[in-house]
PDB file of C-alpha atoms in Angstrom:
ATOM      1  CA  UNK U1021       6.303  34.199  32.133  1.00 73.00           C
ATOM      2  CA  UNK U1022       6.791  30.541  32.385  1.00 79.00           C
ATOM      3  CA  UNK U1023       8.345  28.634  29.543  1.00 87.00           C
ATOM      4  CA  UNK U1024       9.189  24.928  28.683  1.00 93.00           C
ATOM      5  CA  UNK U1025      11.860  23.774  26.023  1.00 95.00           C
ATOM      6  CA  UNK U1026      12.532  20.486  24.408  1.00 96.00           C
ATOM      7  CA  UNK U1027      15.570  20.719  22.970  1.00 96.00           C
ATOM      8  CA  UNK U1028      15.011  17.359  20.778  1.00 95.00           C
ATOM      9  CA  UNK U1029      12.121  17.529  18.295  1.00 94.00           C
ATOM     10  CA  UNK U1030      12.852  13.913  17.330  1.00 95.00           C
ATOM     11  CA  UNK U1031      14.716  11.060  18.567  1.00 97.00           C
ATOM     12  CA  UNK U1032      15.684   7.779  17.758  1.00 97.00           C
ATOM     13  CA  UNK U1033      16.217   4.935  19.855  1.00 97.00           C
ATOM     14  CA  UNK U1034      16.894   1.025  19.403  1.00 97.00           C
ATOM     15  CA  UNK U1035      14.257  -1.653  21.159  1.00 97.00           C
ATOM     16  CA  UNK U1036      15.466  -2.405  24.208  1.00 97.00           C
ATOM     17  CA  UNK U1037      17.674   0.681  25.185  1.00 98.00           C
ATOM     18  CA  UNK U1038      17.536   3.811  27.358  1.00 98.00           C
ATOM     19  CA  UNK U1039      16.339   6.616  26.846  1.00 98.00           C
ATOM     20  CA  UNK U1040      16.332  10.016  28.176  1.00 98.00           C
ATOM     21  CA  UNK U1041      14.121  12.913  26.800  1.00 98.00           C
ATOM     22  CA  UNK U1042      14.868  16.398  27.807  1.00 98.00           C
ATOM     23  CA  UNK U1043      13.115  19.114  29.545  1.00 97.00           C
ATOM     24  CA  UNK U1044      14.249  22.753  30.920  1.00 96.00           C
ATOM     25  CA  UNK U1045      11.625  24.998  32.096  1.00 93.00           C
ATOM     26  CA  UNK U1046      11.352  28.579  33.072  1.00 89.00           C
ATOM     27  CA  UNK U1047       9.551  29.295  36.061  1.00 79.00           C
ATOM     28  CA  UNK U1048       9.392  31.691  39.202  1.00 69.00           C
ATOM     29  CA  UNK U1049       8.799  29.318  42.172  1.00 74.00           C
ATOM     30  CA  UNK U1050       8.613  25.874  42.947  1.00 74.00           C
ATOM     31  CA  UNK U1051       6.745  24.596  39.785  1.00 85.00           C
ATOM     32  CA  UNK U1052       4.211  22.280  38.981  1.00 89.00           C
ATOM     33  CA  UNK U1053       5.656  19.838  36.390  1.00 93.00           C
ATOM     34  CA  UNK U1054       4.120  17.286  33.822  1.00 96.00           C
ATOM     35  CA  UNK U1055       4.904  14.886  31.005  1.00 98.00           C
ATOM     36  CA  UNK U1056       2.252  13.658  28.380  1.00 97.00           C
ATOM     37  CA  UNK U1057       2.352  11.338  26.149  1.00 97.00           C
ATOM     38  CA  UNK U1058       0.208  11.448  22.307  1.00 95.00           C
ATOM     39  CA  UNK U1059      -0.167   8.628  20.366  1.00 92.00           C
ATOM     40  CA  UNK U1060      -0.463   9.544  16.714  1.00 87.00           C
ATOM     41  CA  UNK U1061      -3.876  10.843  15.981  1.00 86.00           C
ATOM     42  CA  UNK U1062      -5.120  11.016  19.701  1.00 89.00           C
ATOM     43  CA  UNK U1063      -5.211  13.044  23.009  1.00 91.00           C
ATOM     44  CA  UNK U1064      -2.586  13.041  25.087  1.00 94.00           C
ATOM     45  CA  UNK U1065      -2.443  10.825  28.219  1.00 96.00           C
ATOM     46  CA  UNK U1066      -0.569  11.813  31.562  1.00 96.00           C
ATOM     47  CA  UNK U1067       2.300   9.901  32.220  1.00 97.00           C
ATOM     48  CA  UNK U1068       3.145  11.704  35.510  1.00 96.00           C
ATOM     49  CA  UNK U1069       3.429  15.076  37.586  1.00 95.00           C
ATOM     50  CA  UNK U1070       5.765  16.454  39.974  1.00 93.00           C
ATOM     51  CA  UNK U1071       4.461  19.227  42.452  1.00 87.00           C
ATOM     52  CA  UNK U1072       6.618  18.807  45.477  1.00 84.00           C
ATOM     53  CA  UNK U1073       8.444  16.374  47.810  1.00 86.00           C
ATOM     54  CA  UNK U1074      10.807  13.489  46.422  1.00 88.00           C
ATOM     55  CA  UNK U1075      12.479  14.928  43.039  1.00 91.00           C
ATOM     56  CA  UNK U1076      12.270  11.492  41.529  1.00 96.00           C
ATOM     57  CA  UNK U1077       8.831  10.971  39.954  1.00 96.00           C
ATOM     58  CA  UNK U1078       7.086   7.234  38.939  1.00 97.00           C
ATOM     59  CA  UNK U1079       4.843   7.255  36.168  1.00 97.00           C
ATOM     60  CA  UNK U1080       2.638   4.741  34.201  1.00 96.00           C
ATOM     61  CA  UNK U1081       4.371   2.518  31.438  1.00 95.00           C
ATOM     62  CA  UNK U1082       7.323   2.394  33.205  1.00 97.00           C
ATOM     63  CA  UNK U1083       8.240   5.930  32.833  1.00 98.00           C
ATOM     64  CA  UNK U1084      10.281   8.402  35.663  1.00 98.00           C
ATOM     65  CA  UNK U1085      10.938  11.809  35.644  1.00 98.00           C
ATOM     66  CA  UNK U1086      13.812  14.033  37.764  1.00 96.00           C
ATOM     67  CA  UNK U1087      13.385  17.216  38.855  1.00 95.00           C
ATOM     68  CA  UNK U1088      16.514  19.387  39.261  1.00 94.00           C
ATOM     69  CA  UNK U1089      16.027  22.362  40.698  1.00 91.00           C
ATOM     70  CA  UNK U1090      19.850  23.522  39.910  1.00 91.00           C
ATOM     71  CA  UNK U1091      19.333  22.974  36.225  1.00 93.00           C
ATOM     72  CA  UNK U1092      15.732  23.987  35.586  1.00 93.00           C
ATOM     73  CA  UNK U1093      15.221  20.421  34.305  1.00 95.00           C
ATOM     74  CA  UNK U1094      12.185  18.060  34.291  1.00 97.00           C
ATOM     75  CA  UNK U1095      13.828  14.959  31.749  1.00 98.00           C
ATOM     76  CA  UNK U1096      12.207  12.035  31.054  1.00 98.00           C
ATOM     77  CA  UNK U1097      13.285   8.470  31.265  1.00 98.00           C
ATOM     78  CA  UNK U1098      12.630   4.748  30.738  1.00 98.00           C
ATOM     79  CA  UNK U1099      15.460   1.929  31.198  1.00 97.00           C
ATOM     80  CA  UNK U1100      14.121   0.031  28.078  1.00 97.00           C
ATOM     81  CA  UNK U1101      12.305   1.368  25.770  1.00 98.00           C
ATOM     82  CA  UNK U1102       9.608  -1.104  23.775  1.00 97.00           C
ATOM     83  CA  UNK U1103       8.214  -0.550  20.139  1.00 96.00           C
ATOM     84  CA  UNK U1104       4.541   0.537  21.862  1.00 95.00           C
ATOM     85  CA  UNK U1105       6.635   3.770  23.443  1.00 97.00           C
ATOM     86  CA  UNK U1106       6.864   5.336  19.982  1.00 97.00           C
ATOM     87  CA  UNK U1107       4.550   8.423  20.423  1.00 97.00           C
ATOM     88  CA  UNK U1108       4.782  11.976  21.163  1.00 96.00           C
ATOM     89  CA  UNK U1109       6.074  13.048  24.534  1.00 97.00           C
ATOM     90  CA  UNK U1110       5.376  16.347  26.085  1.00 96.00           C
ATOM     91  CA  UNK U1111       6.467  18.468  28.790  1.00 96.00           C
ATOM     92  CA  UNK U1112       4.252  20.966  30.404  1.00 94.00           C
ATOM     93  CA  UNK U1113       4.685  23.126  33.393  1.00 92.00           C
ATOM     94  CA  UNK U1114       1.593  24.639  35.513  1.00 87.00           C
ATOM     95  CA  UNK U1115       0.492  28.090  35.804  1.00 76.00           C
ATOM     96  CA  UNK U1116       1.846  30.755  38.245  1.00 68.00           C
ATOM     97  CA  UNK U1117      -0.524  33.483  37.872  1.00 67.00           C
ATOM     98  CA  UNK U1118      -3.682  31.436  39.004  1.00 61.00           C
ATOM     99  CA  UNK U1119      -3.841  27.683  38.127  1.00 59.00           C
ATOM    100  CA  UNK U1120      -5.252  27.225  34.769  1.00 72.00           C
ATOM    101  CA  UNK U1121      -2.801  27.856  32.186  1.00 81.00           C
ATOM    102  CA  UNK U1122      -0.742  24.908  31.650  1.00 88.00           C
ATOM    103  CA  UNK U1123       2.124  25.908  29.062  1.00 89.00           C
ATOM    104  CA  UNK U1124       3.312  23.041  27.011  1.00 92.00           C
ATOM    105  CA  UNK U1125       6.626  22.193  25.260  1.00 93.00           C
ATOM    106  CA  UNK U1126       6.752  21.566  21.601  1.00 92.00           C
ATOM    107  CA  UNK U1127       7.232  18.028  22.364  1.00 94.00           C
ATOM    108  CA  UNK U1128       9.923  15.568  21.362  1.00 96.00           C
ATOM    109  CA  UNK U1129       8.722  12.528  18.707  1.00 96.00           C
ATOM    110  CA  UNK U1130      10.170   9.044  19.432  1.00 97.00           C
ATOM    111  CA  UNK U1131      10.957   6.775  17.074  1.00 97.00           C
ATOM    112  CA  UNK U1132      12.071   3.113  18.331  1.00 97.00           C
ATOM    113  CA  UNK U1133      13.668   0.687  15.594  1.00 96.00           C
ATOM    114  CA  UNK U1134      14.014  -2.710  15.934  1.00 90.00           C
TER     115      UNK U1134
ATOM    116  CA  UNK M 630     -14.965   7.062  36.353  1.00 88.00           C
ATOM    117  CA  UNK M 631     -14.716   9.840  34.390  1.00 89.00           C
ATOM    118  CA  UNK M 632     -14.679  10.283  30.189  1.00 92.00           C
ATOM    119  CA  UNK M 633     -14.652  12.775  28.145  1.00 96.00           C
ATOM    120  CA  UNK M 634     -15.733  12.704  24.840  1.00 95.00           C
ATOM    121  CA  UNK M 635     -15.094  15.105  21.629  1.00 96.00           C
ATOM    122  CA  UNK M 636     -16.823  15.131  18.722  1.00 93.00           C
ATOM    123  CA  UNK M 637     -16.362  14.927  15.447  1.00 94.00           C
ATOM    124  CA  UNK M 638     -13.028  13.240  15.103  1.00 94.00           C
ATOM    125  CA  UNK M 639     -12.467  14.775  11.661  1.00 95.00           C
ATOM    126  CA  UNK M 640     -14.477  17.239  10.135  1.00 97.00           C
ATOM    127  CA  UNK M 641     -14.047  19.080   6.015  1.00 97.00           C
ATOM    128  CA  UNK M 642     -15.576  22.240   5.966  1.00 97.00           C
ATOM    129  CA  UNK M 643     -15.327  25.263   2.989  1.00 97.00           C
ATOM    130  CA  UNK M 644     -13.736  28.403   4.094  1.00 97.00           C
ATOM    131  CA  UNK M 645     -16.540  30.563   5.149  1.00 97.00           C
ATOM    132  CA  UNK M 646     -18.799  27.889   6.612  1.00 97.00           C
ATOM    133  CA  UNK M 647     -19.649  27.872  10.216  1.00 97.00           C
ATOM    134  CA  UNK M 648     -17.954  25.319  13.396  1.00 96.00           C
ATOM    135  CA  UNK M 649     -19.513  23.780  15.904  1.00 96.00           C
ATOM    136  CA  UNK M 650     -17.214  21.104  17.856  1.00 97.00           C
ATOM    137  CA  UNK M 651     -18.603  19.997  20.800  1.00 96.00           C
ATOM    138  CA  UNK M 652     -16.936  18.209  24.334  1.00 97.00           C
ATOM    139  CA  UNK M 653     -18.958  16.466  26.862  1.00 97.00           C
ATOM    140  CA  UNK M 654     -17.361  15.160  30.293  1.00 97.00           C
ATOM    141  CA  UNK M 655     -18.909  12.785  32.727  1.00 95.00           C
ATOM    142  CA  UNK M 656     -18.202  11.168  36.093  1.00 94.00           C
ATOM    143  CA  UNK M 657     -17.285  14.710  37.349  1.00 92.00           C
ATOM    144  CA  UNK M 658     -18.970  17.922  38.339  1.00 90.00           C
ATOM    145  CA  UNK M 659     -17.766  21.219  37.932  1.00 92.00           C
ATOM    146  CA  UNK M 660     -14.422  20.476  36.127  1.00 93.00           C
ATOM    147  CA  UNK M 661     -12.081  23.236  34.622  1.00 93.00           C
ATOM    148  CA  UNK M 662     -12.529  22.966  30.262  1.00 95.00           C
ATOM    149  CA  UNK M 663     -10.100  23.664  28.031  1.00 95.00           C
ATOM    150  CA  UNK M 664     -10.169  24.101  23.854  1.00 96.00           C
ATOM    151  CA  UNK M 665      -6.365  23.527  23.019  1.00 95.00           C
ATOM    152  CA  UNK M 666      -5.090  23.877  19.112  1.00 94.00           C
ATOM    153  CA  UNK M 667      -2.098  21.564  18.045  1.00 92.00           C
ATOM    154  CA  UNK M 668      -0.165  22.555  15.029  1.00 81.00           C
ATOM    155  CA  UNK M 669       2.986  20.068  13.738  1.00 72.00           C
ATOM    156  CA  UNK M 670       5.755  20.458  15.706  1.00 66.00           C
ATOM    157  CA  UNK M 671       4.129  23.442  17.478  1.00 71.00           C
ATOM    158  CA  UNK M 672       2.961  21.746  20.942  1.00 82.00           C
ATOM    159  CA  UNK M 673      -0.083  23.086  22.011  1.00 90.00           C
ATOM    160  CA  UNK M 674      -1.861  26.269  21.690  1.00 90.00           C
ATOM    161  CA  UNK M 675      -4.266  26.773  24.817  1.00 91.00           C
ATOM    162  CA  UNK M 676      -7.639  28.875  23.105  1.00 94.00           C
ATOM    163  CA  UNK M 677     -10.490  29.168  25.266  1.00 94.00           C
ATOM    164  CA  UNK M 678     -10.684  27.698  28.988  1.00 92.00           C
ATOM    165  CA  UNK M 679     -13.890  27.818  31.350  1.00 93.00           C
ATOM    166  CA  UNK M 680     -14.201  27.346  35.507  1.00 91.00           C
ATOM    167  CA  UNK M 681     -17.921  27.579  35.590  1.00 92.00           C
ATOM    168  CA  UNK M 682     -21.367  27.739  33.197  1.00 94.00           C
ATOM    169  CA  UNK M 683     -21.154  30.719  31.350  1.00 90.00           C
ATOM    170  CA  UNK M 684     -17.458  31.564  32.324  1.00 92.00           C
ATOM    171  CA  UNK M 685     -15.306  31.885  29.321  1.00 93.00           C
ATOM    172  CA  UNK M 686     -11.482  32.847  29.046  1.00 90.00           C
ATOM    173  CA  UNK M 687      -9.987  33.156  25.897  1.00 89.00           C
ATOM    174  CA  UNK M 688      -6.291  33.640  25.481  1.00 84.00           C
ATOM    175  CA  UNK M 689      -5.743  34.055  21.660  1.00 80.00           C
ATOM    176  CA  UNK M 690      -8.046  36.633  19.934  1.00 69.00           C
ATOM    177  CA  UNK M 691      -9.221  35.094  16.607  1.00 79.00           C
ATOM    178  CA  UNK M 692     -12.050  33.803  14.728  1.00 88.00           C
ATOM    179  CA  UNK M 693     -12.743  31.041  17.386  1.00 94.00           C
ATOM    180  CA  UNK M 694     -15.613  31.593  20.268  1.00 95.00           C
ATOM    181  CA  UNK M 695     -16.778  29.089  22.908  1.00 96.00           C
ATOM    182  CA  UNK M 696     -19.361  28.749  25.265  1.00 96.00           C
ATOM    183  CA  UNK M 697     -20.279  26.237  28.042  1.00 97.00           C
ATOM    184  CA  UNK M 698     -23.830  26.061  28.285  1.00 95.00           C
ATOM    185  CA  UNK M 699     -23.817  23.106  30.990  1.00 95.00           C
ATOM    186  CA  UNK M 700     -21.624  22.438  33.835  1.00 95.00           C
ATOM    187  CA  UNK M 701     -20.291  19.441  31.415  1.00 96.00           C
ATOM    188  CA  UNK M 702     -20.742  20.308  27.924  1.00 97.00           C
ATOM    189  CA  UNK M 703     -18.134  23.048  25.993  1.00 97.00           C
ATOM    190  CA  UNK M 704     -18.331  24.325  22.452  1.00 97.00           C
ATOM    191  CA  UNK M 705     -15.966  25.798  20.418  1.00 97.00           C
ATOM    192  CA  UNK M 706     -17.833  27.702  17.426  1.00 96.00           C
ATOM    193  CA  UNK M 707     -16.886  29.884  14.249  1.00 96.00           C
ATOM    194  CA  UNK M 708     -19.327  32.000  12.383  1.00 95.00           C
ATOM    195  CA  UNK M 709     -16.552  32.039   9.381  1.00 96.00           C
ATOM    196  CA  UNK M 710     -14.008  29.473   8.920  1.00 96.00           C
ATOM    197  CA  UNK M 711     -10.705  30.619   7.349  1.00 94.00           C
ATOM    198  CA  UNK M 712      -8.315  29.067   6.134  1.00 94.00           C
ATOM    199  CA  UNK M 713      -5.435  29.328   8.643  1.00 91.00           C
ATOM    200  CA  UNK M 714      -8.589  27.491  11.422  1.00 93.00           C
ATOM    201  CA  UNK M 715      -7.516  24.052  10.176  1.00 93.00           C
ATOM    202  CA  UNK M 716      -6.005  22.075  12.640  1.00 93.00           C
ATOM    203  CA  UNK M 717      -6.129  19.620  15.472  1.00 95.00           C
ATOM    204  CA  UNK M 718      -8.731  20.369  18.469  1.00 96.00           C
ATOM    205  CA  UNK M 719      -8.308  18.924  21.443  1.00 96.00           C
ATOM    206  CA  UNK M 720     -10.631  19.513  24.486  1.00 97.00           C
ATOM    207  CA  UNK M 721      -9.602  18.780  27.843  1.00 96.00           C
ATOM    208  CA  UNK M 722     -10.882  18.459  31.539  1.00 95.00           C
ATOM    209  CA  UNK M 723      -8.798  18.967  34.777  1.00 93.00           C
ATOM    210  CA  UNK M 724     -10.311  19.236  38.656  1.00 89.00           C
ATOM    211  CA  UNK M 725     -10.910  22.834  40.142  1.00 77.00           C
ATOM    212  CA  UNK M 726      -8.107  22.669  42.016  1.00 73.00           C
ATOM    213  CA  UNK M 727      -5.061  25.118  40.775  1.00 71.00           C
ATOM    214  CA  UNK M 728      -2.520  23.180  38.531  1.00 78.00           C
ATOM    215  CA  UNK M 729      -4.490  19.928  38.679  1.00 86.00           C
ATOM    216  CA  UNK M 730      -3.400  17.442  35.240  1.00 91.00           C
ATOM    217  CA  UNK M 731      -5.060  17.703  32.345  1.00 94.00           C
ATOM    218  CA  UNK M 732      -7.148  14.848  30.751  1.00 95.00           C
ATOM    219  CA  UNK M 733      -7.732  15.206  26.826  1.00 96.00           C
ATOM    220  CA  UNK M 734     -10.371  14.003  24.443  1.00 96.00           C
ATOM    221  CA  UNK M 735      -9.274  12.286  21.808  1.00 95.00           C
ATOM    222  CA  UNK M 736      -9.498  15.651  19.359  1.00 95.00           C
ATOM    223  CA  UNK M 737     -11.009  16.897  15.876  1.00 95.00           C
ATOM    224  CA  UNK M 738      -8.808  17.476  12.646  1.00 94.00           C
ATOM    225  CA  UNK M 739     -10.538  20.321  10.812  1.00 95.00           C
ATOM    226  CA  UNK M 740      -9.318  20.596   7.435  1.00 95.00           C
ATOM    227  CA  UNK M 741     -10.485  24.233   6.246  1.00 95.00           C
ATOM    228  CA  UNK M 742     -10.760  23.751   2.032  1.00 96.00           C
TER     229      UNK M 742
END
């Protein structure tokens, strides 16, 4: 059965600096790949997907995502991060066994400090 | 363009009262519904899911049912809230096509008293 870990339940970063947030994923094929982002008290919004093709992914907000097939891994990154980022990201993988199950991470909360 | 929307954004109920939330979508016709529960630092639990009026999967047995009456509307329902119900509800839409993204409503936190 598919699986997705976020090794980070919390992170910290500075205004202004990269960041990176993590993302390994169990999975039998080629998968179907996701981040989301939740602001406190909401939904979550898609930031982007990854289903095939060119392993480097655009999102909104300024957000891209690598897939690496060698290392299971579907991280997260923006080259500088600003206060509105702080939120709750996500990482979810799509369902192998039909197409409706999407199995989500326990997600990773970002702080930002000034 | 589509919207969903999910009502009530917070709701207090005693234990042993009955739950009704309720989760339009429009702009869209036959989309794939989901009833996801989010628990701190849990991610998110996926409950009941539907591809078609009157076509309901649940994945978690427990004191939740739902039922899509319209192509647009779903409704997650308890005859008897416990305790262990409370929680954040979040109802989401995707296309019918396999492993198409997810698009959330902005979700209910039931506090079971």
């Amino acid at each position: 059965a598919q699986s997705v870990t976020q090794p980070d339940i919390h992170i910290t970063v500075s205004e202004g600096a990269s960041l990176e947030l993590r993302c390994n994923y169990s999975y039998g094929a080629t998968p179907y790949l996701f981040w989301y982002v939740q602001s406190p008290g909401q939904g979550l919004q898609l930031l982007l997907k990854y289903f095939s093709g060119d392993t480097l992914v655009q999102g909104i907000k300024g957000f891209e995502a690598e897939f690496k097939r060698s290392q299971s891994s579907f991280n997260l990154r923006k080259p500088s991060v600003h206060w509105s980022d702080a939120a709750e990201y996500f990482c979810a993988v799509g369902d192998d066994t039909g197409g409706f199950k999407t199995i989500f991470g326990a997600g990773t909360r970002l702080f930002v400090k000034a | 363009s589509q919207t969903i929307h999910q009502w009530p954004a917070t709701l207090v109920q005693p234990v042993g009262s009955p739950l009704s939330l309720e989760c339009t979508v429009e702009g869209t016709s036959n989309p794939n519904l989901y009833w996801y529960r989010q628990a701190a630092g849990r991610g998110l639990q996926l409950l009941f899911y539907s591809v078609g009026i009157g076509q309901i999967s649940s994945e978690v047995p427990q004191n939740l049912s739902a039922s899509r009456p319209q192509d647009r509307q779903f409704i997650l329902s308890s005859k008897k809230l416990l305790l262990s119900d409370s929680g954040f509800y979040l109802c989401a839409w995707s296309e019918g096509a396999d492993n198409s993204p997810l698009h959330f409503g902005n979700g209910t936190r039931l506090t079971v008293t």
